Coordinates of C-alpha atoms in Angstrom, one line a residue:
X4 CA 16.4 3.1 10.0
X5 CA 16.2 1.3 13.7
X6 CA 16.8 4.0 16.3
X7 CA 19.4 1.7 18.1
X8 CA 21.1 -1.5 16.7
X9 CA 23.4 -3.8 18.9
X10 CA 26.1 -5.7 17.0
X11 CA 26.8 -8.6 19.5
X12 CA 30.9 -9.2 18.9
X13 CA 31.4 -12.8 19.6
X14 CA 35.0 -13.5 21.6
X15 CA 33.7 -17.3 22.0
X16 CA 31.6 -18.5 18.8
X17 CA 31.9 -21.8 18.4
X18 CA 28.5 -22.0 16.8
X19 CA 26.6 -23.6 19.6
X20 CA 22.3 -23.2 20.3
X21 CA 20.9 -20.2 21.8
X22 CA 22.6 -19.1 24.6
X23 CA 26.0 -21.1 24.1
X24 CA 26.3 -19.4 20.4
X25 CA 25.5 -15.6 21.1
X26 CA 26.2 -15.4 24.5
X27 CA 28.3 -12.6 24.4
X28 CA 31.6 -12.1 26.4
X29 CA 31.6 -8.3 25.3
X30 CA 29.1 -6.1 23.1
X31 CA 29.4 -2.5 21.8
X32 CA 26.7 -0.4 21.0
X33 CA 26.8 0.9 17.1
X34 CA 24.0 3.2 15.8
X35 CA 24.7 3.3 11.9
X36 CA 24.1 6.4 10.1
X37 CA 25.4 5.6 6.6
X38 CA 27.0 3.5 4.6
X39 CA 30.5 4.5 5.6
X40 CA 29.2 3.4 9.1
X41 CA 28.6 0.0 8.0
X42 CA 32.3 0.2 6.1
X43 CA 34.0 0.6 9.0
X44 CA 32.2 -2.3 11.1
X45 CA 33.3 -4.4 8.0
X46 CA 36.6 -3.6 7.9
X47 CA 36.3 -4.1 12.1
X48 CA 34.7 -7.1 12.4
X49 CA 34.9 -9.2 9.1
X50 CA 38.0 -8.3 7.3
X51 CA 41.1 -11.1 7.9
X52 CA 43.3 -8.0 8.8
X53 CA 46.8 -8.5 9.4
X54 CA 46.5 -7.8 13.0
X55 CA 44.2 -11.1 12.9
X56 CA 45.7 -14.8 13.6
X57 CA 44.1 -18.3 13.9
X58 CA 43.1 -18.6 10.3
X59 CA 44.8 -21.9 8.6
X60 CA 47.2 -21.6 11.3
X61 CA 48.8 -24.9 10.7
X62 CA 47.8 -26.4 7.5
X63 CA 51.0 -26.0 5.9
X64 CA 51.9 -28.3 8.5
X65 CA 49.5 -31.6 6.5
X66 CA 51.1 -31.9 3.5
X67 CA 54.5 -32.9 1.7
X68 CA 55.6 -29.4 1.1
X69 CA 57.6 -29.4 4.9
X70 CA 59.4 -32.2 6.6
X71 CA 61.0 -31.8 9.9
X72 CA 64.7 -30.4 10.2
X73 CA 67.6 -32.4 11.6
X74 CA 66.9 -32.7 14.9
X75 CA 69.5 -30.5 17.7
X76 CA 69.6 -30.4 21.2
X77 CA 69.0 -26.5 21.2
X78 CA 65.3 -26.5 19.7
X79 CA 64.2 -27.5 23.3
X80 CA 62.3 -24.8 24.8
X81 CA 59.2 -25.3 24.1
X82 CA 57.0 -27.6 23.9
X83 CA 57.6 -29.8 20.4
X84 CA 54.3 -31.3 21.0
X85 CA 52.5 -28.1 19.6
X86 CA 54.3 -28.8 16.4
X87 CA 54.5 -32.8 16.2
X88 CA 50.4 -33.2 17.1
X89 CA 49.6 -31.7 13.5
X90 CA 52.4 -32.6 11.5
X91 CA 52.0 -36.4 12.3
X92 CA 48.1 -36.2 11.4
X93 CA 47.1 -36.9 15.2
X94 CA 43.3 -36.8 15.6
X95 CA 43.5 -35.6 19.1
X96 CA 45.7 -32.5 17.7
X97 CA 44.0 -29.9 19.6
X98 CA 44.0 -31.8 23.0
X99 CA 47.7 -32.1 22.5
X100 CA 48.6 -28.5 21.4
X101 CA 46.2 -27.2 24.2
X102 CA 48.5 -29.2 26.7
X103 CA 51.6 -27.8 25.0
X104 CA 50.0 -24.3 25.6
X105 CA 48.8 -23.4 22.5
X106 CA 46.0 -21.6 22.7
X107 CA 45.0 -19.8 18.8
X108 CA 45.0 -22.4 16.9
X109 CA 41.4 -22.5 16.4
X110 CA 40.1 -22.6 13.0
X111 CA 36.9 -22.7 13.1
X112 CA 35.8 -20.0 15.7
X113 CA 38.2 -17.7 13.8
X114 CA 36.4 -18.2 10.8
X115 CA 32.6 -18.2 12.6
X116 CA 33.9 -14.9 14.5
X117 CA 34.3 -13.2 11.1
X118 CA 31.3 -14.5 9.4
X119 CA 29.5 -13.2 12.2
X120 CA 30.5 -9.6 11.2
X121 CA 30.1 -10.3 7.8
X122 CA 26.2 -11.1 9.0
X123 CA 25.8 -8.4 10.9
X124 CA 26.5 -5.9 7.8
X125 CA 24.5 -7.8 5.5
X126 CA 21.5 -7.7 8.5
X127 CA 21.7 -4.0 8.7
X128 CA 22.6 -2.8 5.6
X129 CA 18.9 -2.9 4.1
X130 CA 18.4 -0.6 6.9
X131 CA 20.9 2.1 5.4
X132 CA 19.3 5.2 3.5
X133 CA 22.6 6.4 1.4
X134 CA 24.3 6.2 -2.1
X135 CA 23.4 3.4 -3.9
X136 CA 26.7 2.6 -5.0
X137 CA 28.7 2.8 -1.5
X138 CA 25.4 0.3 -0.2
X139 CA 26.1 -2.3 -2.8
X140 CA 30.2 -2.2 -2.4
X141 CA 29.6 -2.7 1.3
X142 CA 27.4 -5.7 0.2
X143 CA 29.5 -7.2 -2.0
X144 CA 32.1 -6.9 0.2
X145 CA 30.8 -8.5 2.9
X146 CA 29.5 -11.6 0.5
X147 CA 32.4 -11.7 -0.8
X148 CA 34.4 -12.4 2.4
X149 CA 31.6 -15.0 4.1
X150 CA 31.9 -16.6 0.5
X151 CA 35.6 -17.4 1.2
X152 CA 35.1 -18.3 4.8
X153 CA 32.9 -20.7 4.0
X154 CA 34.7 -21.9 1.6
X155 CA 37.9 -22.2 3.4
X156 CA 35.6 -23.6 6.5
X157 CA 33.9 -26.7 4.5
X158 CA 37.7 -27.6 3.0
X159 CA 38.9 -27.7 6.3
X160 CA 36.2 -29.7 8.4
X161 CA 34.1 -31.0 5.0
X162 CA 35.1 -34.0 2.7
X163 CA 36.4 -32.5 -0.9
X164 CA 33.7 -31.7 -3.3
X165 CA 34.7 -34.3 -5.8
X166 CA 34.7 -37.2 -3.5
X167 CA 31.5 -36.8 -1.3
X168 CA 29.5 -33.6 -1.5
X169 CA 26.8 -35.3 0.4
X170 CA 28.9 -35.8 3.2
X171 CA 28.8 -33.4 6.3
X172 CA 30.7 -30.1 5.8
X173 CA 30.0 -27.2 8.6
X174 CA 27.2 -25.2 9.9
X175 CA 25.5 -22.6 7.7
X176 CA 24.8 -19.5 10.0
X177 CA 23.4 -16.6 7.2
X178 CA 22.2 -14.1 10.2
X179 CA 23.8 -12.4 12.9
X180 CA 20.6 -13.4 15.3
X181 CA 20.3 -15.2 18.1
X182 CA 19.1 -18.6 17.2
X183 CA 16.4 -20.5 18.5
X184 CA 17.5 -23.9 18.0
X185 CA 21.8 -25.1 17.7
X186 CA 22.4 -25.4 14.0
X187 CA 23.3 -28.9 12.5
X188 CA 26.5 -29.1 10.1
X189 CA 25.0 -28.6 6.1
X190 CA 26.2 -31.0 3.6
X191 CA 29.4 -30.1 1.7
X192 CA 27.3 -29.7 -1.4
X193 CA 24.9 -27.4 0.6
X194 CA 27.9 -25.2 1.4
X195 CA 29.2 -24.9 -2.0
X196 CA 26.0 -23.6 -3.1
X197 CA 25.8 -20.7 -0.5
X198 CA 29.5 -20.2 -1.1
X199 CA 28.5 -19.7 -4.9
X200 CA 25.0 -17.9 -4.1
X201 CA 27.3 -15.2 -1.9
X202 CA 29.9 -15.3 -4.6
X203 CA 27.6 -14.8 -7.8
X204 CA 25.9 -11.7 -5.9
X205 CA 28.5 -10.0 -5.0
X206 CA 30.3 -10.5 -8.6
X207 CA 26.9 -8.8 -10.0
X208 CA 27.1 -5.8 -7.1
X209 CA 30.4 -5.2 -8.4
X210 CA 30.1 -5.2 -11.6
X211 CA 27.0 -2.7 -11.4
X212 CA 29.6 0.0 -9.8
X213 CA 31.5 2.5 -11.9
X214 CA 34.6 0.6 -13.5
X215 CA 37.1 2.2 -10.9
X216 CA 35.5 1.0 -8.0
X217 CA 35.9 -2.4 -9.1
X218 CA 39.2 -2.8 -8.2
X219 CA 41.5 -0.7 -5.8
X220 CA 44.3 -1.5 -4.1
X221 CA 43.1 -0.1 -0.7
X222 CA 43.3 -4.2 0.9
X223 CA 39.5 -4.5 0.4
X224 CA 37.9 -7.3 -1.7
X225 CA 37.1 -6.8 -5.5
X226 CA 35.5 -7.9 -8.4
X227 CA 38.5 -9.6 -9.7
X228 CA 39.1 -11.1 -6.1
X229 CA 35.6 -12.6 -6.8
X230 CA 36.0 -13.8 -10.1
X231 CA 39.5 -15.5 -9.0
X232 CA 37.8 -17.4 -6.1
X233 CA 35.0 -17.9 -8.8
X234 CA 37.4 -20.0 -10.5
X235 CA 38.7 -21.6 -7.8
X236 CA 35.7 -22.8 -6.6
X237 CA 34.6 -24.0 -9.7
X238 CA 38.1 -25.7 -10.6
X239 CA 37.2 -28.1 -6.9
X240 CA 33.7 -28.5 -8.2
X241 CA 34.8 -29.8 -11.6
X242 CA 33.5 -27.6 -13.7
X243 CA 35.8 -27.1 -16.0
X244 CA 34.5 -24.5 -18.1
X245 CA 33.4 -22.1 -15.7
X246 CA 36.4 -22.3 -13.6
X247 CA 38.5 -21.5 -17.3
X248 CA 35.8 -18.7 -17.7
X249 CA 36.3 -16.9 -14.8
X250 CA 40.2 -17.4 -14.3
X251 CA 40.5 -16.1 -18.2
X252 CA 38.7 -12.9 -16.8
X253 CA 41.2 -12.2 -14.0
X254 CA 44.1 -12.6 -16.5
X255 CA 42.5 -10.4 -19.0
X256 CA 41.9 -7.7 -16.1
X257 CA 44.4 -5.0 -17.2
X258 CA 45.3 -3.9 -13.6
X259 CA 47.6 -6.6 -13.3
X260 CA 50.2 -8.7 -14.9
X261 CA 52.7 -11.3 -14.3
X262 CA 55.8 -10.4 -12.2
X263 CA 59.3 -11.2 -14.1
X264 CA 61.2 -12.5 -11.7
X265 CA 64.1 -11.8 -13.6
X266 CA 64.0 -8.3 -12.7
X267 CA 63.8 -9.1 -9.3
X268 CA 67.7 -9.0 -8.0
X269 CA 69.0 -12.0 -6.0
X270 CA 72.9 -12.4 -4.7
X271 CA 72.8 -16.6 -3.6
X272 CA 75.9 -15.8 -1.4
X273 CA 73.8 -12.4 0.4
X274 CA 70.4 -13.3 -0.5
X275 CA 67.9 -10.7 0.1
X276 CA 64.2 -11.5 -0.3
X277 CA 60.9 -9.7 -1.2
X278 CA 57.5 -9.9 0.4
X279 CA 55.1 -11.0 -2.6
X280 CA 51.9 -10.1 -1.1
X281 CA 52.1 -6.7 -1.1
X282 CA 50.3 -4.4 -4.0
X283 CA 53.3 -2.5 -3.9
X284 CA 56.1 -5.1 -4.6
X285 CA 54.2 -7.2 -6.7
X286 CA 52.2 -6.2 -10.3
X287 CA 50.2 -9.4 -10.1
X288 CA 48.5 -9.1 -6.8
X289 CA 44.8 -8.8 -6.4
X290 CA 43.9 -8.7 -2.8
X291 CA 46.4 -8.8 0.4
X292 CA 45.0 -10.5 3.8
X293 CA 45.8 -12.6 6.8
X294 CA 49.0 -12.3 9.2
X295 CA 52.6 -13.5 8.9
X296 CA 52.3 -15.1 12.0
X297 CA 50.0 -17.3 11.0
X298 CA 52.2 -18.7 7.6
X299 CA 55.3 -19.0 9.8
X300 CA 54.1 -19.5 13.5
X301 CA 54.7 -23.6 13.7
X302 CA 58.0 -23.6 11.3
X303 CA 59.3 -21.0 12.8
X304 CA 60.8 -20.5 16.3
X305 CA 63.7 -18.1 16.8
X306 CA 62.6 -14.9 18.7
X307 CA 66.0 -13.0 17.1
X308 CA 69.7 -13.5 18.8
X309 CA 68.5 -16.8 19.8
X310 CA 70.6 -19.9 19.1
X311 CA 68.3 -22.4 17.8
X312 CA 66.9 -24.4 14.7
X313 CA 63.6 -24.2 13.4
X314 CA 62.1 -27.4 13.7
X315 CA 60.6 -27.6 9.9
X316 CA 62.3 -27.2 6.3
X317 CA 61.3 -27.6 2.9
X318 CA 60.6 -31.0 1.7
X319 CA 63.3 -32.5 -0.1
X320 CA 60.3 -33.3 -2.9
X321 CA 59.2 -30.1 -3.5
X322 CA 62.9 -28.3 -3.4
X323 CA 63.8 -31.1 -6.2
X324 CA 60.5 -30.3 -8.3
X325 CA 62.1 -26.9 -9.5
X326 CA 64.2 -27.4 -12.4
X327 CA 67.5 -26.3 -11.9
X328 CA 68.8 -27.5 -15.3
X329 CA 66.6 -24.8 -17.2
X330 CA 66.8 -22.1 -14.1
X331 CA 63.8 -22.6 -12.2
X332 CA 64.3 -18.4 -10.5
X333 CA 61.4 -19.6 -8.1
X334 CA 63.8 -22.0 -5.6
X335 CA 65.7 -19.1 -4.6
X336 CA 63.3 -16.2 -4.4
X337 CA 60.2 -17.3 -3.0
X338 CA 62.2 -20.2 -0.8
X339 CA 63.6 -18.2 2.1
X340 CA 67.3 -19.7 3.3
X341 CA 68.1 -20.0 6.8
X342 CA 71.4 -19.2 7.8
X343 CA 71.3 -23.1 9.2
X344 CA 73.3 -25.6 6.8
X345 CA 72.1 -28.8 6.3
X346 CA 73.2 -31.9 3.9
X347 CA 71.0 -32.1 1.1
X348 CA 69.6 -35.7 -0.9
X349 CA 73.2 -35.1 -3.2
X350 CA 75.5 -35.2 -0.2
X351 CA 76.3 -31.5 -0.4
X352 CA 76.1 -29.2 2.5
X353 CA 73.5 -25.9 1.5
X354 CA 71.6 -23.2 3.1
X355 CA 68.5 -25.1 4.5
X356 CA 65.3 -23.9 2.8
X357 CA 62.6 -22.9 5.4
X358 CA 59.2 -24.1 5.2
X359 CA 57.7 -21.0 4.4
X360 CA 58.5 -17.9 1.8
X361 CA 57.4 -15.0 0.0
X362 CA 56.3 -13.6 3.6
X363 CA 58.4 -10.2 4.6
X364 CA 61.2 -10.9 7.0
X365 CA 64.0 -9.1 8.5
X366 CA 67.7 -9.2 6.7
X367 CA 68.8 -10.2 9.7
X368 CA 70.9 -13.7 9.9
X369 CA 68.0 -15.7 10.7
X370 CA 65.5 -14.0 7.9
X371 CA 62.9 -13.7 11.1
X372 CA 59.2 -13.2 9.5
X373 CA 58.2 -9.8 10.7
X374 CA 54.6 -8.3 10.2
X375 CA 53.9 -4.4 10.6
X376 CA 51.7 -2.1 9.3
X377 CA 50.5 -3.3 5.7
X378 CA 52.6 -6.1 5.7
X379 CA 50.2 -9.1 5.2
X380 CA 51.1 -12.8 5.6
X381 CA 48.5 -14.1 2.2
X382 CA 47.1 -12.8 -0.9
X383 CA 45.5 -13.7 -4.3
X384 CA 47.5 -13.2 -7.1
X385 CA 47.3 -13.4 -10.7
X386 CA 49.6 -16.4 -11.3
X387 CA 46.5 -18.6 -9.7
X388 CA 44.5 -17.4 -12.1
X389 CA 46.7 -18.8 -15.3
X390 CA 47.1 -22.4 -13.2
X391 CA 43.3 -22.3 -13.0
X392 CA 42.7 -21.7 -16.4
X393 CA 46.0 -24.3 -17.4
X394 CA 44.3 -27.1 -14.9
X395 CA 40.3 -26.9 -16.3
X396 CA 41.2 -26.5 -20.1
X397 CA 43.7 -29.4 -19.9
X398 CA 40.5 -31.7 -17.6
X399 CA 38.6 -30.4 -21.1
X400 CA 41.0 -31.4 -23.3
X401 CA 41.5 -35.1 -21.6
X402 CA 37.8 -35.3 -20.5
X403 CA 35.9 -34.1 -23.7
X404 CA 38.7 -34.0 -26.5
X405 CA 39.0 -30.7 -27.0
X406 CA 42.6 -29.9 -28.6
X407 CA 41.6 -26.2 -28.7
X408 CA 41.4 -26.5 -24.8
X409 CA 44.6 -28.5 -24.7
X410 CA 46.5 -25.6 -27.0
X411 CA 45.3 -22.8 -25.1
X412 CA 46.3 -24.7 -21.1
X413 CA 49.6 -25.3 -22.7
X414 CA 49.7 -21.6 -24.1
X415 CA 49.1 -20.1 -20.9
X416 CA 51.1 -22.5 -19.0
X417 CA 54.2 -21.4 -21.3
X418 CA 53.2 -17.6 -21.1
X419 CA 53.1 -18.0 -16.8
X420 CA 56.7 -19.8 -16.9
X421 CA 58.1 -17.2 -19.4
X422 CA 58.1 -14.9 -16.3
X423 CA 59.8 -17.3 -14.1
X424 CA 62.7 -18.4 -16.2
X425 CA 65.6 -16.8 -17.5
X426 CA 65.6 -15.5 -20.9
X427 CA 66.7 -18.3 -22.7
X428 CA 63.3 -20.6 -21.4
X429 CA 62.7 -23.2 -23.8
X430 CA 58.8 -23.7 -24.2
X431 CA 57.1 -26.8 -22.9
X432 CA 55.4 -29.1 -25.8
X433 CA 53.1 -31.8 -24.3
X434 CA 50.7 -33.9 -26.1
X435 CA 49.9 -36.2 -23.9
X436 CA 46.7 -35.2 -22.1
X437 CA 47.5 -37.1 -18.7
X438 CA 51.3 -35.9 -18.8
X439 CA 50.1 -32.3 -19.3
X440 CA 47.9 -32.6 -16.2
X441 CA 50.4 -34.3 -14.2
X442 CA 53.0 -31.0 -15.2
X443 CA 50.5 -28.3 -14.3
X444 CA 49.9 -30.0 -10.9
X445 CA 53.2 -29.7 -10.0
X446 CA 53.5 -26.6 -11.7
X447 CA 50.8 -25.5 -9.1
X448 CA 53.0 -27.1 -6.6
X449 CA 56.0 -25.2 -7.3
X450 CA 54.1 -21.7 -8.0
X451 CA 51.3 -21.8 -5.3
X452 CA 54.0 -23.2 -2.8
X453 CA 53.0 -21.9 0.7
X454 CA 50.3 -20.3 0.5
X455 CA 47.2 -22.5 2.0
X456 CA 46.7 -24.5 -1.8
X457 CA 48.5 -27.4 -1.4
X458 CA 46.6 -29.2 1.5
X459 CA 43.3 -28.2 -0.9
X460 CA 44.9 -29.4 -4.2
X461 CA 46.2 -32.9 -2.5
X462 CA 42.4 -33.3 -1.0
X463 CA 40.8 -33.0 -4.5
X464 CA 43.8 -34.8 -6.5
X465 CA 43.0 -38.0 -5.3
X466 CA 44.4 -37.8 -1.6
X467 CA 47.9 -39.7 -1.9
X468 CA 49.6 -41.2 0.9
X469 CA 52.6 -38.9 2.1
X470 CA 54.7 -39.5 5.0
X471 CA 56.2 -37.4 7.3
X472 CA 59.8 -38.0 9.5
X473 CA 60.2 -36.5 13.0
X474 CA 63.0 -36.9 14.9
X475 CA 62.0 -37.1 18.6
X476 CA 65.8 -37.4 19.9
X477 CA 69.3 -37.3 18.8
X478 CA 69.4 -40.6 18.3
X479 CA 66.0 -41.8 16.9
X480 CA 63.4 -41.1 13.8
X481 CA 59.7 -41.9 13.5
X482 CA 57.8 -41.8 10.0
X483 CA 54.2 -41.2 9.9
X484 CA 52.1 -42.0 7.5
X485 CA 48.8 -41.0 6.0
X486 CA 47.3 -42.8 3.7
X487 CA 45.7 -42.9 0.3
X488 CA 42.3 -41.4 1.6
X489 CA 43.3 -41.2 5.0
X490 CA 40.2 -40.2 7.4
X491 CA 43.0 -38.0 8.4
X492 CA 42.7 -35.5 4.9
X493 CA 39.6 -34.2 6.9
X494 CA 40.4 -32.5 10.5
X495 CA 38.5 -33.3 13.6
X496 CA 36.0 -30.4 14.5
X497 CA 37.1 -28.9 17.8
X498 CA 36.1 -30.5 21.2
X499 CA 34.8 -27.3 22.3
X500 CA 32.7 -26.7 19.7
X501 CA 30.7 -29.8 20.3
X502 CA 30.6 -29.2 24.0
X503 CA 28.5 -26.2 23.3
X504 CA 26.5 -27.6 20.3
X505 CA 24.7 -30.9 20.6
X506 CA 23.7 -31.3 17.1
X507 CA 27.4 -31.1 16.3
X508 CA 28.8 -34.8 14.7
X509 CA 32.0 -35.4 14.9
X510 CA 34.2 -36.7 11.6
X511 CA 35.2 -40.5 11.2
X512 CA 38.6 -40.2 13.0
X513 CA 41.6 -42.2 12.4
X514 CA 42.9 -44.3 15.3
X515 CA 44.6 -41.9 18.0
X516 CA 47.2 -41.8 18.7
X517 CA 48.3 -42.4 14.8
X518 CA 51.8 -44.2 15.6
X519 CA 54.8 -43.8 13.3
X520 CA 57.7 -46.7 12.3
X521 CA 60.3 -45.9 15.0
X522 CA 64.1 -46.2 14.0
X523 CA 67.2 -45.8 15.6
X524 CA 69.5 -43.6 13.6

C-alpha cells in the first residue's frame, strides 16, 4: 500500500492539458486503509448524490415533451433568457444563460468532476489489501457509474451511435493523473466501447459476489442497474438481441416488479401525487440518483407564496398521446397539475400540466418540487426494462422476420400496460411490424416521460423536426424550429472548456442566433 496518496478533487475540470486539467482549486489528503475507505471516497466523490446538480440540467428543455406556457406579465423576475437560450436550440446557449446569471448549468464538467472520482477509486483500489468481495463491489461500482457518465457525456456532446459513430464524441480520461499532453475528443464509437468495456466488467464483478450483494436498496449501483444500462446501450447500438437479452434479465430479477397504478389513490379535484423514484414508494425501482433541482430547475419558478406562472407546460402532443378513451392512469399521476388553469387544444379550461412529474413536491397549491434527505430527482426503473425488450424484439421481428420476437414485444408490451390501465384494459393486437414499432415508441414516450429519454430516443429515431412556441410579450409569439437532423440535435461543447484545452474541436453549429417566425397574437 502507498504510505500517502493524494486524491486531487477537481472544482474546475474542464478536461484541459497539464496544468489547466488537474490544477487543483482544493485537494484533501486521504490515506486509505481498506476497502471501506475507498467506499466512502466513492460515495464522496463519484456518486450523482442528491445533494449534486448540473447533470442534464436542461435537456428536458430540447425536445417536444414541453412547450412554453401562456405568456403573463407576472413571470418577470428573472431573466427569461436563461430559459429561452435552450429551449429555442440557440448555439450560443451557454453565453446567453451565463449573461442571464446562470451559472450550473454545466454538463460536461459535472460529468468529468465525477469521473474523476470514479478514477481515483479504480487507481487506488489495486493498492487495497482487504476482503475480496468488498474490493470488487467498490470496483464495480465505480465502473459502473464512469460507464454511465460516459455514456450520458458522448449523447450529449457526440452524434448518435446509429448515424455516425465515427464522428467526434468526448474525451476519454481512464486515470485520475496528471496528464502530460491535453486529451483530444475519442470517436463516438470509441466511447461506446469503453462505456461497454466498464460496463461488462463490472456486470462480471457483480455477479462473482454472494447473490445478496447484488442488489440492495442502499442508493448504490447494482448488478441489475448494470444489466438495465446494458440494455440500453445496446438498444442505441442496434443490437437488438443483446439489448432484449439483458432487459429480459432485469425483468426476470425477482426484487422488483411492475407498480399497479391502480392501487395508487388519485382524487382529480384534490390531487395528491407520489414521488416514483424512491425504493420505498415504488416496487419497480432499481437505482435512485440525481437531484430534483435539476428535473424541475428551468420549468419551474415559484419560490412558494409567490404569484407567478411557470414559464413551461406539457406539450399539448404528449398530453394528447395518453388514451383517455381506454383510461390511460399515467396523465394524471405521473403529470403534476399546477394550480394555474389554462385552455386546452378542445377549448376547455383545465389544470395546466407542468413539464415535469413523478419528482416529490409539496401539497401545497403550487405542487413546489422539494428535495430532502433521500428524496432523489431520477432513477432506473423496471418499466425501461420491458420498453427495451418491446423496442429490440419488435426491430427483430421487422428486421429479420422473426414472429416469435414480434409475439413476445407484443406480450410484454401488453403485460407493462396491464399495470397502467384500469381493470377492464383491452389488449393491444398488432401485426403490422412498422405500426408495432411506431406504438412502442410512443409507448416509451408516454412511460419514460421526463426522465432524460426522450431527447436520447428522438436523437437515435431518426431526428424529426419539432418546433417550439415562445411568447416573448403579451402581445406576440415566435416558433422555433429544428429540423430534421438539425446540427442542433448535438450541443455545442462549452466555451470554457476549449479555452483550457486546445485539442478541443468544436461541433458543426447551426447559424446563431437560430431565429424563429414572429407573429402578432
Amino acid at each position: 500500500m502507498k504510505q500517502q496518496i493524494i486524491f486531487i478533487i477537481i472544482i474546475s475540470l474542464i478536461l484541459g492539458g497539464c496544468g489547466d486539467f488537474l490544477e487543483p482549486k482544493s485537494k484533501s489528503e486521504f490515506v486509505p486503509k481498506d476497502a471501506n475507505s475507498m467506499h466512502e471516497l466513492l460515495l464522496g466523490e463519484a456518486y450523482p448524490r442528491n445533494d449534486i446538480t448540473g447533470l442534464n440540467i436542461f435537456l428536458y428543455l430540447l425536445d417536444d415533451d414541453v412547450t412554453s406556457a401562456p405568456y403573463q406579465e407576472l413571470n418577470i423576475g428573472s431573466d427569461a433568457n436563461a430559459w429561452w437560450a435552450p429551449y429555442s436550440w440557440q448555439s450560443n446557449m451557454y453565453e446567453v444563460m451565463d449573461e442571464a446569471g446562470v451559472t450550473t448549468f454545466n454538463i460536461y464538467k459535472s460529468y468529468y468532476t465525477l469521473i474523476l472520482g470514479a478514477n481515483a477509486v479504480l487507481d487506488y483500489i489495486a493498492d487495497i489489501n482487504d476482503d475480496i468481495n468488498t474490493i470488487n463491489s467498490v470496483k464495480a461500482q465505480a465502473l459502473a457509474l464512469r460507464g454511465y457518465f460516459y455514456f450520458n457525456l458522448v449523447n450529449i456532446f457526440g452524434a448518435p451511435y446509429n448515424s455516425n459513430k465515427k464522428a467526434l464524441g468526448v474525451p476519454l480520461k481512464l486515470n485520475s493523473g496528471i496528464e502530460e499532453s491535453e486529451l483530444k475528443r475519442n470517436t463516438v464509437e470509441e466511447v461506446y466501447t469503453q462505456i461497454l468495456n466498464d460496463l461488462l466488467e463490472a456486470e462480471r464483478l457483480y455477479q462473482s459476489l454472494p447473490t445478496d450483494q447484488q442488489w440492495q436498496a442502499n442508493y448504490r449501483t447494482s448488478l441489475p442497474m448494470v444489466q438495465l444500462l446494458l440494455s440500453r446501450v445496446y438498444l442505441y447500438m442496434e443490437q437488438w438481441e443483446k439489448a432484449a437479452t439483458y432487459a429480459n434479465n432485469v425483468i426476470q430479477n425477482e426484487n422488483f416488479r411492475l407498480l399497479d397504478l391502480k392501487t395508487i389513490d388519485f382524487d382529480s379535484a384534490s390531487p395528491s401525487y407520489i414521488n416514483y423514484h424512491s425504493y420505498t414508494n415504488s416496487t419497480e425501482v432499481i437505482w435512485v440518483y440525481g437531484n430534483v433541482t435539476d428535473v424541475t430547475r428551468y420549468v419551474y419558478n415559484i419560490s412558494a407564496g409567490k404569484e407567478g406562472r411557470p414559464f413551461f407546460r406539457a406539450s399539448e402532443e404528449l398530453m394528447k398521446s395518453f388514451d383517455e378513451t381506454a383510461g390511460d392512469l399515467r396523465k394524471d399521476r405521473y403529470i403534476i397539475r399546477s394550480s394555474y388553469e389554462i385552455t386546452n387544444a378542445n377549448n376547455e379550461v383545465e389544470a395546466m400540466p407542468s413539464a415535469f412529474g413523478k419528482v416529490n413536491v409539496s401539497p401545497s397549491r403550487y405542487y413546489q418540487p422539494t428535495g430532502g434527505t433521500g428524496i432523489f430527482g431520477r432513477s432506473f426503473r423496471l418499466s425501461e426494462a420491458y420498453l427495451n425488450s418491446c423496442e429490440a424484439n419488435a426491430m427483430l421481428n421487422k428486421s429479420g422476420g422473426n414472429a416469435n420476437a414480434g409475439r413476445e414485444a407484443l406480450r410484454l408490451l401488453n403485460e407493462l400496460r396491464t399495470y397502467r390501465f384500469p381493470s377492464d384494459y383491452q389488449e393491444k393486437n398488432i401485426s403490422d411490424p412498422d405500426e408495432l414499432i411506431t406504438f412502442i415508441q410512443d409507448e416509451r414516450r408516454r412511460e419514460l416521460c421526463f426522465e432524460d429519454h426522450r431527447w436520447f430516443d428522438l436523437r437515435r429515431w431518426g431526428m424529426k423536426e419539432i418546433k417550439h412556441t415562445w411568447f416573448p410579450d403579451a402581445t406576440s409569439t415566435i416558433v422555433y424550429t429544428l429540423q430534421k437532423n438539425d446540427l442542433g440535435y448535438t450541443l455545442p461543447l462549452p466555451p470554457d472548456a476549449l479555452e483550457l484545452n486546445n485539442l478541443l474541436e468544436q461541433n458543426p453549429l447551426a447559424p446563431s442566433p437560430r431565429n424563429g417566425s414572429l407573429t402578432s397574437n
